[in-house]
Each structure stands twice: as structure tokens, then as C-alpha cells.
């Protein structure tokens, strides 16, 4: 403790402490993206308490320049080392020192700034100061995405539009972090075409400005966000290869792990599961070497899923163990506050291996836990998975009801942007249930809609569970038609299927989902009303 024997001595010592640790964070941040990142991450970890103290002092003094600089400098460290609560808390606290930069009407576009807000010690000149406020606000926005339902509200939709209108695609600050998170405002606003344009402009901007690390980052981001869209599978493969080459050249271990994982996802989309498993293993090795804790459970879950698809019993056993481990790790890491996608992957595997009771218990628990707390998209995916499991267990009326409810949840701006096939998965499940409930005509019609509107980009291989679900539904439909035909004549059953199937060729997805909803209501179990 400092004795205040000389007037102002304590304040002077505290100021020197703040400046020293702000400079440690500020000068270390650029070094977190290259060959020495491991050592700098460890140093920041050791000094984390001192940096927190510096932040507290900056906030207490309402020194917004210092606080903004510290938060922006620490942002990447918090991300890589999975200090997500720190990132969210400090971003929100520091935002409270000034006005919300996206809180009012956009009267002018942000100026283009080649200089970064942390390139020099504070105080910042006015343009950089305003950009720092925007950067911390974007950082806070990205940290909120996984845990709340605000993304569907009119208020937040208006907020996303203000964020979007603040910048022009391809500006320097939107081609680097945290400004690059501006991309998500386009995604969450649900404007698919403009979202893809913004991504392309960011890629080209990184090339134009010579931002190598940022180019590698946005290439792997684009591959993840658009890989299932028309024409994107082969582009995703090219993006991941280029991203991997850049990260390796820069010596960035974290980026190499991410790019390897991205390439593995691309392999999975093409049905190349052995190659995917090899890339996931190498990604895990890189993440472990760096202590990138936030990557590990997700990478293990993805490796587990790939191993279970290889057709090798020994690999499948390892995959099952990895999936179960990832579920537990994510639950511990998030305290059950964030939707656990690894649990859904594990439930799919359990369902496919006949352990439907375990799978249903797992998904039902998740659905109940997050029904009113998670985005509609996540809840809809969980409900669709439950519907599929109910079909496997022969509970067809509840399955139809749950599929209808899932359709209502995934029919969102974000759902349509993430994957245009989400709705169709539920349509196929509903078709299977309807066939078993005695309506093979409607079921065949729905299968035709699925086949007409399903998006299968060049190079895309339907995932095994998708193909199994589609085959199972058609088998059920044809079996009912065969049972109805005179003396079980195959030709008569095939003609009946063909007539019903032909009715779906001209229907839209919206018309098909309306038919599912009507059928569910007629059986007394339509979807609930929207959340308020």
C-alpha cells in the first residue's frame, strides 16, 4: 500500500500503474497475431489482475480514453483465452462512460480511418475517439449473440440497421477487428444479399489495404457463414485453403487451428469425413499448444461427429466419447447459460444408434432450459431434433406437432440466412409423421416440395442423417400406398405416389409449411403463438 505522505502521492502512483499496464496491453495486442503469440498471451494472463485494476481505475476516474484503449487492447486476449464474461462485462461498463454510438439516427457515415484506435497512447483525436466508442459497442454486440433472444425483437432490428448504416462496405476499420463485427449487423438484420455483398467487400478491402491477418480471418469466417449456400461449397474450400496458407505464413497458431477447422467443415460438406477428422485433430493440437480454451470443446465435438461418419466402429467409439466429453466441457465452461450445440450433435448420434430415450432426455432438457432465453433459431433446431426422435420412436402425432412448432421457430430472418434447408428438414419430418398417421398424399406432396426447393450447392454432399431422414420418409409413404393398393400391386402404389408427389412440384416452401400447420391443427396440436 502507498502511504500518502506527500500530497497526491497515491494518485500519482496509481496513474503510473494505469499507464504502465495500459501500455503493456496496447503494445502486446499486435503481437497476439504472430509467431510469438503464445508468450504474449501468457504474459497477459499473468498480469491480468493488474490490468483489471488499471481498468477499474480508469472507469472510476471516468477517463473514457484510457478505458476504451484498455478494452480494445484486451479484446483479442479475452477472446482467445475464453474470458468471455470479462469481455462482455468490461465492454458494457466502458460503454456506460459515454453515449451509445449507435443509439440514435445515423446522420453521417463514419469517416474511413487507416489508423487504429490503439496505435498510439491516449488521448485519441476526436475521429479515433468516436471510432473507439463504436468499436467497443461492436465488441459488446458480438459478445451478446449467443445468449439472449433480443436478435428477434423490433428494437434490436432497428439497432442492427443503425449499425449497418454507420459504415460503408470495405472501409479500413470494417476490415479489421472489432469493426469487422459490423458484418453481423447485416446478418442479424436478415438481408442475405447485402450480407454476402458486405462479406465480399470486406475480403476485397483486406486485400486492398494489405491486411494479411485480417484477410485470413474473414476468409475463414466467410467459409463458415456461407458454406451451405448456392455456389458456396467450392468457394468455401478455396477460402479455407487460402486462410490456412496465410495463417501458417504468419506463424499464427490460433489462426492455423481455426483455418484447419474450417477446412475440416468444408471436407464434411463434401462427405470427406476421414480428411475432416485429420484436420480436426491437427486443429486441436494447435489449440492445446496455445491454451486457446474456447476452441477446445467445439473442436472435440466436431471431431467426434466426423469420426462417427467414417464407417469404422473403432473410430465411431472414439467419436462417441469425444461428443460426450464436449457436451460436459461446454456445460462447465458456460455454466449452462449458453445454448450447447455439442449436446444437439450428441443427440443426433444417439438417435442414429438407437438410443432415442437418452437423446430425447438430452434435447428435452435443453429445450426446456432455453425455451424463453435463447434465440428462436436455436430453439427451433432443438424442437426439430425432438420431432425427428419422436418419429424414430413411432410417436407420430407428437412428432407432427413438434415439427410444426419447429417450423414456426426457424422461420426467421436469421434462420433463412444461416441455412435455407432448415425449414425443409422439418417438412421431411412432418411428411414421415403424416404418412404414418394415414395421410400419404400430403406426405408425398411435402417430399416433392423438399426436393424442389432443397439447396444442394455444387460439391455439396447431403449429410448422412439428412439422407437417412429423406429415405425413411419416402419408404413410409410408399408403404402406406402399397398397403392400400388392390392385392398390394406395386404399379398401383407407384402411380398413387407419383400423383401425390406431382402436386408438390409447384408449391412454395411457405405453402408447404402452411399445409403442415393446418394438418397439425386438425389433429389438435398446432404451434403456439409467437413470443412477446
Coordinates of C-alpha atoms in Angstrom, one line a residue:
X1 CA 0.0 0.0 0.0
X2 CA 1.1 3.5 -0.8
X3 CA 1.2 6.0 2.2
X4 CA 0.0 9.4 1.1
X5 CA 2.9 11.1 2.9
X6 CA 3.2 13.6 0.1
X7 CA 0.0 15.3 -1.2
X8 CA -1.1 13.5 -4.4
X9 CA 1.4 10.7 -4.0
X10 CA -1.2 7.9 -4.1
X11 CA -2.9 9.4 -7.2
X12 CA 0.5 9.7 -9.0
X13 CA 1.5 6.1 -8.2
X14 CA -1.9 4.9 -9.4
X15 CA -1.7 6.9 -12.6
X16 CA 1.8 5.4 -13.3
X17 CA 0.3 1.9 -12.7
X18 CA -2.6 2.6 -15.1
X19 CA -0.2 3.9 -17.8
X20 CA 2.2 1.0 -17.4
X21 CA -0.4 -1.7 -17.7
X22 CA -2.3 0.1 -20.4
X23 CA 0.9 0.2 -22.4
X24 CA 1.6 -3.5 -21.7
X25 CA -1.9 -4.4 -23.1
X26 CA -1.7 -1.9 -26.0
X27 CA 1.7 -2.9 -27.3
X28 CA 1.1 -6.6 -26.8
X29 CA -2.1 -6.7 -28.8
X30 CA -0.5 -6.6 -32.3
X31 CA 1.9 -9.4 -31.1
X32 CA -1.0 -11.7 -30.4
X33 CA -1.4 -12.4 -34.2
X34 CA 2.0 -13.8 -35.0
X35 CA 4.7 -16.4 -34.1
X36 CA 5.2 -15.2 -30.5
X37 CA 1.6 -15.0 -29.6
X38 CA 1.9 -17.8 -27.1
X39 CA 4.4 -15.9 -24.9
X40 CA 2.4 -12.7 -25.1
X41 CA -0.8 -14.5 -24.2
X42 CA 0.9 -16.0 -21.1
X43 CA 2.3 -12.6 -20.1
X44 CA -1.2 -11.0 -20.3
X45 CA -2.6 -13.9 -18.3
X46 CA 0.0 -13.4 -15.6
X47 CA -0.7 -9.7 -15.5
X48 CA -4.5 -10.0 -15.8
X49 CA -5.2 -8.8 -12.2
X50 CA -3.0 -5.7 -12.7
X51 CA -4.8 -4.9 -16.0
X52 CA -8.2 -5.3 -14.3
X53 CA -7.0 -2.9 -11.6
X54 CA -6.0 -0.4 -14.3
X55 CA -9.4 -0.7 -15.9
X56 CA -11.2 -0.2 -12.6
X57 CA -9.1 3.0 -12.0
X58 CA -9.8 4.3 -15.5
X59 CA -13.6 3.7 -15.0
X60 CA -13.6 5.2 -11.5
X61 CA -11.9 8.3 -12.9
X62 CA -14.3 8.3 -15.8
X63 CA -11.3 8.5 -18.1
X64 CA -13.0 7.2 -21.2
X65 CA -10.0 7.4 -23.5
X66 CA -7.9 5.2 -21.2
X67 CA -10.8 2.8 -20.6
X68 CA -11.6 2.4 -24.3
X69 CA -7.9 1.9 -25.1
X70 CA -7.6 -0.9 -22.5
X71 CA -10.8 -2.7 -23.5
X72 CA -9.9 -2.6 -27.2
X73 CA -6.3 -3.8 -26.4
X74 CA -7.5 -6.7 -24.3
X75 CA -10.4 -7.8 -26.6
X76 CA -8.4 -10.4 -28.6
X77 CA -6.7 -11.9 -25.5
X78 CA -10.1 -12.3 -23.8
X79 CA -11.5 -14.0 -27.0
X80 CA -8.6 -16.5 -27.4
X81 CA -8.3 -17.3 -23.7
X82 CA -12.1 -17.7 -23.3
X83 CA -12.5 -14.8 -20.8
X84 CA -15.9 -14.1 -22.4
X85 CA -17.5 -12.8 -19.2
X86 CA -14.6 -10.3 -18.8
X87 CA -15.1 -9.1 -22.4
X88 CA -18.8 -8.6 -22.1
X89 CA -18.7 -7.0 -18.6
X90 CA -15.9 -4.5 -19.3
X91 CA -17.3 -3.6 -22.7
X92 CA -20.7 -2.8 -21.2
X93 CA -19.1 -0.9 -18.2
X94 CA -16.9 1.2 -20.5
X95 CA -19.8 1.9 -22.9
X96 CA -21.6 3.4 -19.8
X97 CA -19.0 6.2 -19.7
X98 CA -20.3 7.8 -22.8
X99 CA -23.3 7.8 -25.2
X100 CA -24.3 4.8 -27.2
X101 CA -22.6 5.4 -30.6
X102 CA -25.5 3.5 -32.3
X103 CA -28.3 4.8 -30.1
X104 CA -29.7 7.5 -32.4
X105 CA -30.4 8.1 -36.1
X106 CA -27.4 7.9 -38.4
X107 CA -26.8 11.4 -39.7
X108 CA -23.5 10.8 -41.4
X109 CA -21.3 7.8 -42.3
X110 CA -18.2 7.2 -40.2
X111 CA -15.0 8.5 -41.8
X112 CA -12.6 6.0 -43.2
X113 CA -9.6 5.6 -40.8
X114 CA -6.4 3.8 -41.6
X115 CA -5.1 4.5 -38.1
X116 CA -6.2 2.1 -35.4
X117 CA -7.5 3.4 -32.2
X118 CA -4.7 1.7 -30.2
X119 CA -1.8 2.6 -32.5
X120 CA -0.7 5.4 -30.1
X121 CA -1.3 6.0 -26.4
X122 CA -4.4 8.0 -25.3
X123 CA -5.7 10.6 -25.5
X124 CA -7.2 10.0 -29.0
X125 CA -8.0 12.6 -31.6
X126 CA -11.8 13.1 -32.0
X127 CA -12.3 10.8 -35.0
X128 CA -10.4 8.0 -33.4
X129 CA -12.2 8.6 -30.1
X130 CA -15.6 8.2 -31.7
X131 CA -14.4 5.1 -33.6
X132 CA -13.2 3.6 -30.3
X133 CA -16.7 4.0 -28.9
X134 CA -18.1 2.3 -31.9
X135 CA -15.5 -0.5 -31.7
X136 CA -16.3 -1.3 -28.0
X137 CA -20.1 -1.2 -28.8
X138 CA -19.5 -3.7 -31.7
X139 CA -17.4 -5.8 -29.3
X140 CA -20.3 -5.8 -26.8
X141 CA -22.8 -6.7 -29.5
X142 CA -20.7 -9.7 -30.7
X143 CA -20.4 -11.0 -27.1
X144 CA -24.2 -10.9 -26.7
X145 CA -25.1 -13.0 -29.8
X146 CA -25.0 -16.5 -28.1
X147 CA -27.1 -16.0 -25.0
X148 CA -30.2 -13.8 -25.4
X149 CA -33.3 -13.6 -27.5
X150 CA -33.0 -9.9 -28.4
X151 CA -32.0 -10.7 -32.0
X152 CA -35.6 -11.2 -33.0
X153 CA -37.1 -8.0 -31.4
X154 CA -38.1 -4.9 -33.4
X155 CA -36.0 -2.7 -31.2
X156 CA -32.8 -4.7 -31.9
X157 CA -33.6 -5.0 -35.6
X158 CA -33.7 -1.2 -35.7
X159 CA -30.4 -1.1 -33.8
X160 CA -28.8 -3.5 -36.3
X161 CA -29.9 -1.2 -39.1
X162 CA -28.3 1.8 -37.5
X163 CA -25.1 -0.1 -37.0
X164 CA -25.2 -1.2 -40.7
X165 CA -25.8 2.3 -41.9
X166 CA -22.9 3.8 -40.0
X167 CA -20.3 2.3 -42.3
X168 CA -19.7 1.8 -46.0
X169 CA -18.6 -1.7 -47.1
X170 CA -14.9 -2.0 -47.4
X171 CA -13.8 0.8 -45.1
X172 CA -10.5 0.2 -43.4
X173 CA -12.0 -0.1 -39.9
X174 CA -14.6 -2.6 -41.1
X175 CA -11.7 -4.8 -42.5
X176 CA -10.2 -5.3 -39.1
X177 CA -11.3 -6.2 -35.6
X178 CA -13.5 -5.1 -33.8
X179 CA -15.0 -3.1 -36.7
X180 CA -15.3 -6.3 -38.7
X181 CA -18.1 -7.4 -36.3
X182 CA -20.2 -4.8 -38.2
X183 CA -20.8 -7.7 -40.7
X184 CA -23.0 -9.4 -38.1
X185 CA -25.4 -6.4 -38.2
X186 CA -26.1 -7.3 -41.8
X187 CA -26.6 -10.9 -40.9
X188 CA -28.9 -10.3 -37.9
X189 CA -30.9 -7.8 -39.9
X190 CA -31.7 -10.8 -42.2
X191 CA -30.7 -9.2 -45.5
X192 CA -29.0 -12.1 -47.2
X193 CA -27.9 -10.5 -50.5
X194 CA -26.5 -7.4 -48.8
X195 CA -24.8 -9.6 -46.1
X196 CA -22.9 -11.5 -48.8
X197 CA -22.0 -8.3 -50.5
X198 CA -20.6 -6.9 -47.2
X199 CA -18.6 -10.0 -46.7
X200 CA -17.2 -9.8 -50.3
X201 CA -16.4 -6.1 -49.8
X202 CA -14.5 -6.9 -46.6
X203 CA -12.4 -9.6 -48.3
X204 CA -11.5 -7.2 -51.1
X205 CA -10.8 -4.4 -48.6
X206 CA -8.4 -6.6 -46.7
X207 CA -6.6 -7.3 -50.0
X208 CA -6.5 -3.7 -50.9
X209 CA -5.1 -2.5 -47.6
X210 CA -2.6 -5.3 -47.2
X211 CA -4.3 -6.6 -44.1
X212 CA -2.9 -10.2 -44.2
X213 CA -4.1 -11.4 -40.8
X214 CA -7.5 -9.8 -41.2
X215 CA -7.8 -11.4 -44.7
X216 CA -7.2 -14.8 -43.3
X217 CA -9.7 -14.2 -40.6
X218 CA -12.5 -13.0 -42.8
X219 CA -11.9 -15.8 -45.4
X220 CA -12.4 -18.5 -42.7
X221 CA -15.4 -16.5 -41.4
X222 CA -17.0 -16.3 -44.9
X223 CA -16.5 -20.1 -45.3
X224 CA -18.3 -20.8 -42.1
X225 CA -21.2 -18.4 -42.6
X226 CA -22.0 -19.1 -46.2
X227 CA -20.8 -22.7 -46.9
X228 CA -24.2 -24.2 -47.4
X229 CA -25.5 -21.5 -49.8
X230 CA -25.7 -21.9 -53.6
X231 CA -22.3 -21.8 -55.3
X232 CA -20.6 -21.5 -51.9
X233 CA -19.2 -25.0 -51.2
X234 CA -16.3 -24.8 -53.6
X235 CA -15.8 -21.2 -52.7
X236 CA -15.6 -22.2 -49.0
X237 CA -13.0 -24.8 -49.9
X238 CA -10.9 -22.1 -51.6
X239 CA -11.3 -19.7 -48.8
X240 CA -10.2 -22.1 -46.1
X241 CA -7.1 -23.1 -48.1
X242 CA -6.1 -19.5 -48.6
X243 CA -6.8 -18.7 -45.0
X244 CA -4.7 -21.7 -43.8
X245 CA -1.8 -20.6 -46.1
X246 CA -1.8 -17.1 -44.7
X247 CA -2.1 -18.0 -41.0
X248 CA 0.8 -20.6 -41.4
X249 CA 2.9 -17.9 -43.2
X250 CA 2.3 -15.5 -40.3
X251 CA 3.0 -18.1 -37.7
X252 CA -0.3 -17.6 -36.0
X253 CA -1.2 -20.8 -34.1
X254 CA -4.7 -19.8 -33.2
X255 CA -5.5 -18.9 -36.8
X256 CA -4.0 -22.1 -38.1
X257 CA -6.3 -24.0 -35.8
X258 CA -9.3 -22.1 -36.9
X259 CA -8.4 -22.5 -40.6
X260 CA -7.8 -26.2 -40.2
X261 CA -11.2 -26.5 -38.5
X262 CA -12.7 -24.5 -41.4
X263 CA -11.2 -26.8 -43.9
X264 CA -12.5 -29.8 -42.0
X265 CA -16.0 -28.3 -42.2
X266 CA -15.6 -28.0 -45.9
X267 CA -14.5 -31.6 -46.1
X268 CA -17.6 -32.7 -44.2
X269 CA -19.9 -30.8 -46.6
X270 CA -18.3 -32.8 -49.4
X271 CA -18.7 -36.1 -47.5
X272 CA -14.9 -36.4 -46.9
X273 CA -15.1 -37.4 -43.2
X274 CA -11.6 -39.1 -42.8
X275 CA -9.9 -35.9 -44.2
X276 CA -12.1 -33.8 -41.9
X277 CA -11.1 -35.9 -38.8
X278 CA -7.4 -35.5 -39.7
X279 CA -7.8 -31.7 -39.9
X280 CA -9.8 -31.5 -36.7
X281 CA -7.0 -33.5 -34.9
X282 CA -4.4 -31.1 -36.1
X283 CA -6.5 -28.1 -35.1
X284 CA -6.9 -29.5 -31.6
X285 CA -3.1 -29.9 -31.3
X286 CA -2.6 -26.2 -32.2
X287 CA -5.3 -25.0 -29.9
X288 CA -3.9 -27.1 -27.0
X289 CA -0.4 -25.7 -27.6
X290 CA -1.7 -22.2 -27.4
X291 CA -4.1 -22.7 -24.4
X292 CA -7.0 -21.5 -26.6
X293 CA -9.6 -22.9 -24.2
X294 CA -12.6 -21.5 -26.1
X295 CA -11.8 -23.6 -29.1
X296 CA -11.3 -27.0 -27.5
X297 CA -14.9 -28.3 -26.7
X298 CA -16.2 -27.2 -30.1
X299 CA -13.3 -28.8 -31.9
X300 CA -13.7 -32.0 -30.0
X301 CA -17.5 -32.1 -30.8
X302 CA -16.8 -31.6 -34.5
X303 CA -14.0 -34.2 -34.5
X304 CA -16.4 -36.6 -32.7
X305 CA -19.1 -36.1 -35.3
X306 CA -16.7 -36.7 -38.2
X307 CA -15.3 -39.9 -36.6
X308 CA -18.8 -41.3 -36.3
X309 CA -19.4 -40.9 -40.0
X310 CA -16.3 -42.8 -41.2
X311 CA -17.8 -46.3 -41.1
X312 CA -15.2 -47.5 -38.7
X313 CA -16.5 -49.0 -35.4
X314 CA -13.3 -48.1 -33.5
X315 CA -13.4 -44.5 -34.8
X316 CA -17.2 -44.3 -34.0
X317 CA -16.5 -45.3 -30.4
X318 CA -13.9 -42.6 -30.1
X319 CA -16.3 -40.1 -31.7
X320 CA -19.0 -41.0 -29.2
X321 CA -16.6 -40.4 -26.3
X322 CA -15.5 -37.1 -27.7
X323 CA -19.1 -35.9 -28.2
X324 CA -20.0 -36.8 -24.6
X325 CA -16.8 -35.0 -23.3
X326 CA -17.5 -31.9 -25.4
X327 CA -21.1 -31.6 -24.0
X328 CA -19.8 -31.7 -20.4
X329 CA -17.0 -29.3 -21.1
X330 CA -19.3 -26.7 -22.7
X331 CA -21.7 -27.1 -19.9
X332 CA -19.0 -26.4 -17.3
X333 CA -17.4 -23.5 -19.3
X334 CA -20.7 -21.6 -19.8
X335 CA -22.5 -22.6 -16.6
X336 CA -25.5 -23.7 -18.6
X337 CA -26.1 -20.1 -19.7
X338 CA -25.3 -20.5 -23.4
X339 CA -27.0 -23.0 -25.8
X340 CA -25.0 -26.1 -26.1
X341 CA -24.8 -27.1 -29.8
X342 CA -22.5 -30.0 -28.9
X343 CA -25.4 -31.6 -27.0
X344 CA -27.5 -31.4 -30.1
X345 CA -24.8 -33.1 -32.1
X346 CA -24.5 -35.8 -29.5
X347 CA -28.3 -36.3 -29.5
X348 CA -28.3 -36.9 -33.3
X349 CA -25.6 -39.5 -32.8
X350 CA -27.6 -41.2 -30.0
X351 CA -30.8 -41.2 -32.2
X352 CA -29.0 -42.8 -35.1
X353 CA -27.6 -45.5 -32.9
X354 CA -31.0 -46.4 -31.4
X355 CA -30.5 -44.6 -28.0
X356 CA -33.5 -42.5 -28.6
X357 CA -34.5 -42.3 -24.9
X358 CA -31.2 -40.8 -24.0
X359 CA -31.3 -38.5 -26.9
X360 CA -34.8 -37.3 -26.1
X361 CA -34.0 -36.7 -22.5
X362 CA -31.0 -34.6 -23.5
X363 CA -32.8 -32.5 -26.1
X364 CA -35.9 -32.1 -23.9
X365 CA -33.8 -30.7 -21.1
X366 CA -32.1 -28.2 -23.5
X367 CA -35.5 -27.2 -25.0
X368 CA -37.0 -26.6 -21.5
X369 CA -33.9 -24.7 -20.3
X370 CA -33.7 -22.3 -23.2
X371 CA -37.3 -22.1 -24.5
X372 CA -37.7 -18.5 -23.4
X373 CA -34.0 -17.5 -23.2
X374 CA -32.3 -18.5 -26.4
X375 CA -32.8 -17.2 -30.0
X376 CA -35.8 -18.8 -31.8
X377 CA -33.3 -20.3 -34.3
X378 CA -31.7 -22.5 -31.6
X379 CA -35.0 -23.5 -30.0
X380 CA -36.3 -24.4 -33.4
X381 CA -33.4 -26.6 -34.2
X382 CA -33.8 -28.4 -30.8
X383 CA -37.6 -28.9 -31.4
X384 CA -36.9 -30.2 -34.9
X385 CA -34.5 -32.7 -33.5
X386 CA -37.1 -33.8 -31.0
X387 CA -39.7 -34.2 -33.8
X388 CA -37.2 -36.5 -35.6
X389 CA -36.6 -38.5 -32.5
X390 CA -40.4 -38.9 -31.9
X391 CA -40.7 -40.3 -35.4
X392 CA -38.0 -42.8 -34.7
X393 CA -39.9 -43.8 -31.6
X394 CA -43.2 -44.2 -33.5
X395 CA -44.9 -41.3 -31.7
X396 CA -46.2 -39.7 -34.9
X397 CA -48.9 -37.2 -33.6
X398 CA -46.5 -35.6 -31.1
X399 CA -43.8 -35.6 -33.8
X400 CA -46.1 -33.7 -36.2
X401 CA -46.9 -31.1 -33.5
X402 CA -43.2 -30.6 -32.6
X403 CA -42.2 -30.3 -36.3
X404 CA -44.9 -27.6 -36.8
X405 CA -43.6 -25.8 -33.7
X406 CA -40.0 -26.0 -35.0
X407 CA -41.1 -24.6 -38.3
X408 CA -42.5 -21.6 -36.5
X409 CA -39.2 -21.1 -34.7
X410 CA -36.8 -21.4 -37.6
X411 CA -38.9 -19.3 -40.0
X412 CA -36.9 -16.2 -39.1
X413 CA -34.6 -13.8 -40.8
X414 CA -31.6 -15.4 -39.2
X415 CA -32.8 -18.9 -39.8
X416 CA -33.3 -18.3 -43.5
X417 CA -29.8 -16.7 -43.7
X418 CA -27.9 -19.4 -41.8
X419 CA -29.3 -22.3 -43.9
X420 CA -32.2 -22.3 -46.4
X421 CA -32.6 -26.0 -45.7
X422 CA -33.6 -25.7 -42.1
X423 CA -37.3 -25.4 -42.8
X424 CA -37.1 -28.3 -45.3
X425 CA -35.6 -30.7 -42.7
X426 CA -38.8 -30.1 -40.6
X427 CA -41.0 -30.6 -43.7
X428 CA -39.5 -34.0 -44.3
X429 CA -40.0 -35.0 -40.6
X430 CA -43.6 -33.8 -40.9
X431 CA -44.1 -35.9 -44.1
X432 CA -42.9 -39.0 -42.4
X433 CA -45.3 -38.4 -39.4
X434 CA -48.2 -37.7 -41.7
X435 CA -47.7 -40.9 -43.7
X436 CA -47.8 -42.9 -40.6
X437 CA -50.9 -41.0 -39.4
X438 CA -52.7 -42.0 -42.6
X439 CA -52.2 -39.1 -45.0
X440 CA -49.6 -40.4 -47.5
X441 CA -51.0 -38.0 -50.2
X442 CA -50.0 -34.9 -48.2
X443 CA -46.8 -36.6 -47.2
X444 CA -45.7 -37.2 -50.8
X445 CA -46.6 -33.7 -51.7
X446 CA -44.4 -32.4 -49.0
X447 CA -41.5 -34.5 -50.1
X448 CA -41.8 -33.0 -53.6
X449 CA -41.5 -29.5 -52.1
X450 CA -38.4 -30.6 -50.3
X451 CA -36.9 -32.0 -53.4
X452 CA -37.8 -28.9 -55.5
X453 CA -36.5 -26.3 -53.0
X454 CA -33.6 -28.1 -51.3
X455 CA -30.4 -26.2 -51.8
X456 CA -27.5 -28.5 -52.8
X457 CA -24.6 -26.4 -54.0
X458 CA -22.1 -27.8 -56.4
X459 CA -19.8 -30.1 -54.4
X460 CA -22.2 -30.5 -51.5
X461 CA -22.9 -34.0 -50.3
X462 CA -26.1 -34.3 -48.2
X463 CA -25.1 -35.2 -44.7
X464 CA -25.9 -38.9 -43.7
X465 CA -28.6 -38.0 -41.3
X466 CA -30.4 -35.8 -43.9
X467 CA -30.2 -38.6 -46.5
X468 CA -31.5 -41.2 -44.0
X469 CA -34.4 -39.0 -42.9
X470 CA -35.4 -38.4 -46.6
X471 CA -35.2 -42.1 -47.4
X472 CA -37.1 -43.1 -44.3
X473 CA -39.9 -40.7 -45.1
X474 CA -40.4 -41.9 -48.6
X475 CA -40.3 -45.5 -47.5
X476 CA -43.1 -44.8 -45.1
X477 CA -45.2 -43.0 -47.7
X478 CA -44.8 -45.8 -50.3
X479 CA -45.6 -48.4 -47.7
X480 CA -48.9 -46.8 -46.9
X481 CA -49.8 -46.6 -50.6
X482 CA -48.8 -50.2 -51.1
X483 CA -51.0 -51.3 -48.2
X484 CA -53.9 -49.5 -49.8
X485 CA -53.5 -50.9 -53.3
X486 CA -55.5 -53.8 -54.5
X487 CA -53.7 -57.1 -53.7
X488 CA -50.6 -54.9 -52.9
X489 CA -49.9 -54.3 -56.6
X490 CA -46.6 -52.2 -56.8
X491 CA -47.7 -50.4 -60.0
X492 CA -50.8 -49.1 -58.5
X493 CA -48.9 -47.9 -55.4
X494 CA -46.3 -46.2 -57.5
X495 CA -48.9 -44.4 -59.6
X496 CA -50.6 -43.1 -56.4
X497 CA -47.3 -41.9 -55.1
X498 CA -46.5 -40.2 -58.4
X499 CA -49.8 -38.4 -58.5
X500 CA -49.5 -37.1 -54.9
X501 CA -45.8 -36.2 -55.5
X502 CA -46.7 -34.2 -58.7
X503 CA -48.9 -31.9 -56.6
X504 CA -46.0 -30.5 -54.7
X505 CA -43.8 -29.5 -57.6
X506 CA -45.3 -26.1 -57.9
X507 CA -45.8 -25.2 -54.2
X508 CA -43.6 -22.7 -52.4
X509 CA -42.0 -23.5 -49.1
X510 CA -44.4 -21.2 -47.4
X511 CA -47.4 -23.0 -48.8
X512 CA -45.9 -26.3 -47.7
X513 CA -45.3 -25.2 -44.1
X514 CA -48.9 -23.8 -44.1
X515 CA -50.1 -27.3 -45.0
X516 CA -48.1 -28.8 -42.2
X517 CA -49.6 -26.3 -39.7
X518 CA -53.1 -27.0 -40.9
X519 CA -52.6 -30.7 -40.6
X520 CA -51.2 -30.3 -37.1
X521 CA -54.2 -28.1 -36.1
X522 CA -56.6 -30.6 -37.4
X523 CA -55.1 -33.2 -35.1
X524 CA -55.4 -30.7 -32.2
X525 CA -51.8 -29.8 -31.8
X526 CA -50.9 -26.7 -33.8
X527 CA -48.0 -24.5 -33.0
X528 CA -48.2 -21.9 -30.2
X529 CA -48.5 -18.2 -30.8
X530 CA -45.4 -16.1 -31.2
X531 CA -43.3 -14.9 -28.2
X532 CA -43.9 -11.4 -26.9

